[in-house]
Backbone as a printed PyTorch tensor [residue, N CA C, xyz], in Angstrom:
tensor([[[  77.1660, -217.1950, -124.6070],
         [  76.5830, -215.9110, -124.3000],
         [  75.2290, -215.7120, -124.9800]],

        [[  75.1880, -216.1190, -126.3390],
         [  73.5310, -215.7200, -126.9510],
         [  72.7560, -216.7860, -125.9880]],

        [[  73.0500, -217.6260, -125.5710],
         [  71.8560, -218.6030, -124.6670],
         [  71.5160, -217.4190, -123.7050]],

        [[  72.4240, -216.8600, -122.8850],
         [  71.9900, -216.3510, -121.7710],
         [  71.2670, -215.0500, -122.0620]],

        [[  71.3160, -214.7100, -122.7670],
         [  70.4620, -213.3300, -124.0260],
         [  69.3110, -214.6170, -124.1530]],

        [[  68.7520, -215.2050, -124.6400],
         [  67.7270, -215.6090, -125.0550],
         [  66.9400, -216.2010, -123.6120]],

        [[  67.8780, -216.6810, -122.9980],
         [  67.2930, -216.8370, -121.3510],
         [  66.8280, -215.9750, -120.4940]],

        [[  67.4550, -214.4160, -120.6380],
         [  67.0380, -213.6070, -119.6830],
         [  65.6470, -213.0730, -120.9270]],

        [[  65.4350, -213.2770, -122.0170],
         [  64.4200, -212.9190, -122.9630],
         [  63.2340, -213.5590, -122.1870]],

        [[  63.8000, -214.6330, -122.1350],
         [  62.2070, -215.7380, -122.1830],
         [  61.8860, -215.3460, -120.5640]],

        [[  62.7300, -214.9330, -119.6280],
         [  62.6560, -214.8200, -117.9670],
         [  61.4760, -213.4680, -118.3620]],

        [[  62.0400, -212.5070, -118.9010],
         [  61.0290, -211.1880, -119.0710],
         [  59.4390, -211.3330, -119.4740]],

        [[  59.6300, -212.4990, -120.9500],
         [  57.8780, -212.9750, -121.4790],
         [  57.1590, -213.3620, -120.8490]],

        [[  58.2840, -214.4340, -119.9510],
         [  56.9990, -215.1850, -118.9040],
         [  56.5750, -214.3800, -117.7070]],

        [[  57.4530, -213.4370, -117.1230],
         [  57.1060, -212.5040, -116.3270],
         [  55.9850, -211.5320, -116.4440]],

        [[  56.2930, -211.5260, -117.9810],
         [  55.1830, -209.8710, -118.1650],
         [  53.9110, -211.1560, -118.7170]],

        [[  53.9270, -211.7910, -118.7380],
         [  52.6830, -212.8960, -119.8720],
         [  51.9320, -212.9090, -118.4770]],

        [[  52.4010, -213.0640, -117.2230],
         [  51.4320, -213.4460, -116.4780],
         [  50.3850, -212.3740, -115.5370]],

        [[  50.9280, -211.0990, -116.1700],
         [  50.0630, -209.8840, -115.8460],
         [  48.9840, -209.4390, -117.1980]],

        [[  48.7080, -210.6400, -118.2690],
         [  47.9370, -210.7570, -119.3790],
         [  46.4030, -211.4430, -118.9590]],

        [[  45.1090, -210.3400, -118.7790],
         [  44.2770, -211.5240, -118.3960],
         [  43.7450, -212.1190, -119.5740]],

        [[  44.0540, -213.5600, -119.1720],
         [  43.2820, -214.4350, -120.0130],
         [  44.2450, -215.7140, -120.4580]],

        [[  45.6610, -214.9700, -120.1600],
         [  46.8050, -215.9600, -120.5660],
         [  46.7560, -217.2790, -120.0260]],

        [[  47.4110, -218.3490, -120.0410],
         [  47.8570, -219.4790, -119.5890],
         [  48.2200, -219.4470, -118.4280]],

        [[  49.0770, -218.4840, -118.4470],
         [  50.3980, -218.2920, -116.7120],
         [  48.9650, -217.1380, -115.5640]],

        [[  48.3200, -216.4860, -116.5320],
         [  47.1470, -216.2830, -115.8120],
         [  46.3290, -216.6780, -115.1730]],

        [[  45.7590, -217.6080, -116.3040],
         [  44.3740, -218.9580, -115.4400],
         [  44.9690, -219.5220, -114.1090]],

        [[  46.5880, -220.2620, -114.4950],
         [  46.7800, -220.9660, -113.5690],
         [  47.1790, -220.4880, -112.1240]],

        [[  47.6330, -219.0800, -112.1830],
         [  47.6660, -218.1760, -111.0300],
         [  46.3350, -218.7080, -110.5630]],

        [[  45.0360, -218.0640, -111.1650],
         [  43.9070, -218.1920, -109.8620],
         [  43.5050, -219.9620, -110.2330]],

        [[  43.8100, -220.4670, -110.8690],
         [  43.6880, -221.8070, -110.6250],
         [  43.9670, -222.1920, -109.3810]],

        [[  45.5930, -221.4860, -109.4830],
         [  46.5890, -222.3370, -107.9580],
         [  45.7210, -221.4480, -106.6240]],

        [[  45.0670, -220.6620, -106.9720],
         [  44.6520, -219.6730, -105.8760],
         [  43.3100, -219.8340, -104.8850]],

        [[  42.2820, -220.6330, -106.1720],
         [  41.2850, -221.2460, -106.0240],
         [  41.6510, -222.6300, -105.3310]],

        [[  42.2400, -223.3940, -105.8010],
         [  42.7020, -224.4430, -104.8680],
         [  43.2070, -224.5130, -103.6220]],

        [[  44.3720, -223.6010, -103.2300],
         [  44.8320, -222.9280, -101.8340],
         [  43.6340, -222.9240, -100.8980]],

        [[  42.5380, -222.1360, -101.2300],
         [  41.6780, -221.3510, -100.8190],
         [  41.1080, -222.6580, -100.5300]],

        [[  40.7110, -223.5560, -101.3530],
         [  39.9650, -224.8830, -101.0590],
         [  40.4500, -225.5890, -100.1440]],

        [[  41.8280, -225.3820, -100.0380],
         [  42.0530, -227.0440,  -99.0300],
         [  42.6170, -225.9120,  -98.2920]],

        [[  42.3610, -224.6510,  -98.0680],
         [  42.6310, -224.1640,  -96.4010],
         [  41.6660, -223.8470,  -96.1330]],

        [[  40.5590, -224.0340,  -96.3590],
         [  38.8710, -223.1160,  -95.7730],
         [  38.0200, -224.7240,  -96.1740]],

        [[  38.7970, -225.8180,  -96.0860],
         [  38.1140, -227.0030,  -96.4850],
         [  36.8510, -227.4360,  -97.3580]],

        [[  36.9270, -226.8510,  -98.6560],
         [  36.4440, -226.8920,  -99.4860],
         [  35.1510, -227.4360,  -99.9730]],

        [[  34.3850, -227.2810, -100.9720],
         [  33.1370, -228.1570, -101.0420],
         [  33.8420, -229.8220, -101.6940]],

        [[  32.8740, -230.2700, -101.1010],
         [  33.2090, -231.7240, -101.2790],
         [  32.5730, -232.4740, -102.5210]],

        [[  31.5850, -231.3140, -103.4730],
         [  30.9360, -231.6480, -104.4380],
         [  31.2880, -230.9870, -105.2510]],

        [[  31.9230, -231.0130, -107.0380],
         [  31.5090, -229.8490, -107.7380],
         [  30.6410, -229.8700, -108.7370]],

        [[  29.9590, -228.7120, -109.3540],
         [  28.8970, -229.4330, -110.6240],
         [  29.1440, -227.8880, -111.4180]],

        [[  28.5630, -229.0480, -112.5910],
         [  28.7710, -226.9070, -113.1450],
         [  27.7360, -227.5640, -114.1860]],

        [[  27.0460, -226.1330, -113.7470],
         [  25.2880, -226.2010, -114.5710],
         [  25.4850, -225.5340, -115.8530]],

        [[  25.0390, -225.9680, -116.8530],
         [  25.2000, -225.4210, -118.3400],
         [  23.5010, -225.4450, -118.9610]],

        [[  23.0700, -224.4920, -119.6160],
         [  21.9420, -224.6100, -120.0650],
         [  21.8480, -224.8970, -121.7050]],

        [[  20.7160, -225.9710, -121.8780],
         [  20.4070, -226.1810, -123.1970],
         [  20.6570, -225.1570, -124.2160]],

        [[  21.2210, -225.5510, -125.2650],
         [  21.2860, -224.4650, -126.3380],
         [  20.4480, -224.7880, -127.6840]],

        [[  19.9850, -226.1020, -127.0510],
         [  19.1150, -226.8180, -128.3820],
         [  17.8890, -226.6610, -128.8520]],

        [[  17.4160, -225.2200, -128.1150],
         [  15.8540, -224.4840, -128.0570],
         [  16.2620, -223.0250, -128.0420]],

        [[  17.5020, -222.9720, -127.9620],
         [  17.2930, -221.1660, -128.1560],
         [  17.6720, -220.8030, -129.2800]],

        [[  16.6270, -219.5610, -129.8060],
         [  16.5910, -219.7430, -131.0190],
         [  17.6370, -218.5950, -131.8210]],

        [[  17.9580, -218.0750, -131.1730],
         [  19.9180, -216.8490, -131.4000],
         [  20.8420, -218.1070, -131.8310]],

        [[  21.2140, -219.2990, -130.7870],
         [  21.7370, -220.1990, -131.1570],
         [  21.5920, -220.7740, -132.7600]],

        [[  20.1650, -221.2310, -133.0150],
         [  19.6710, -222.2650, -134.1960],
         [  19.8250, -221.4890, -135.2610]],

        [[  19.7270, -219.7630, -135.0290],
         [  19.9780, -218.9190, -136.3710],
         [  21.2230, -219.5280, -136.6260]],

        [[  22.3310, -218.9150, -135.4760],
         [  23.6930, -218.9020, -136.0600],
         [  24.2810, -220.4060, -136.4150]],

        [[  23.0110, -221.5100, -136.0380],
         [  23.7920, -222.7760, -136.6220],
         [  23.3430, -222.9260, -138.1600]],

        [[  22.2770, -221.6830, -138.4430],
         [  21.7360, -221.8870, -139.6770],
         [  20.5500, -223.0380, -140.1180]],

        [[  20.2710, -222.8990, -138.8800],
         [  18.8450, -223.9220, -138.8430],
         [  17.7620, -223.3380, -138.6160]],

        [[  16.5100, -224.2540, -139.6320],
         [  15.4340, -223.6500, -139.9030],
         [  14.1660, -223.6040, -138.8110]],

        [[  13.9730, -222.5080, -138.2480],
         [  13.1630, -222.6110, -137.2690],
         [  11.4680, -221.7260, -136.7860]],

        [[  10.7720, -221.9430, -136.4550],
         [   9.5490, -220.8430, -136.3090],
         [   9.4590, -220.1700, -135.5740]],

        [[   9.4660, -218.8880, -135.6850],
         [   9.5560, -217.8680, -134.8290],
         [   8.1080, -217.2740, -135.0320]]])
């Protein structure tokens, strides 16, 4: 009997965890959702993901504590 008490526990966490944004059981909701969406609207066939240098901005070099001219 305590298993099934600790089973219907963990049924409730994971239930309510996935109305948490930011959680795990969250991401992978629109993970699985984003993917759906991809292979039924046939998706891009490329992906890239653009990130910009942080090795010149100088908000960055403060907070790395590096010495710089402003």
């Amino acid at each position: 009997e305590p298993a099934c008490t600790v089973n219907l526990l963990q049924k409730h966490v994971f239930t309510s965890s996935g109305c948490v944004k930011g959680s795990d059981k969250s991401q992978a909701l629109y993970h699985g959702q984003i993917w759906g969406t991809c292979l039924q609207m046939c998706g891009p066939s490329l992906w890239m993901t653009i990130n910009s240098s942080d090795t010149h901005d100088p908000i960055v070099q403060i907070l790395a504590s590096e010495q710089i001219n402003i």
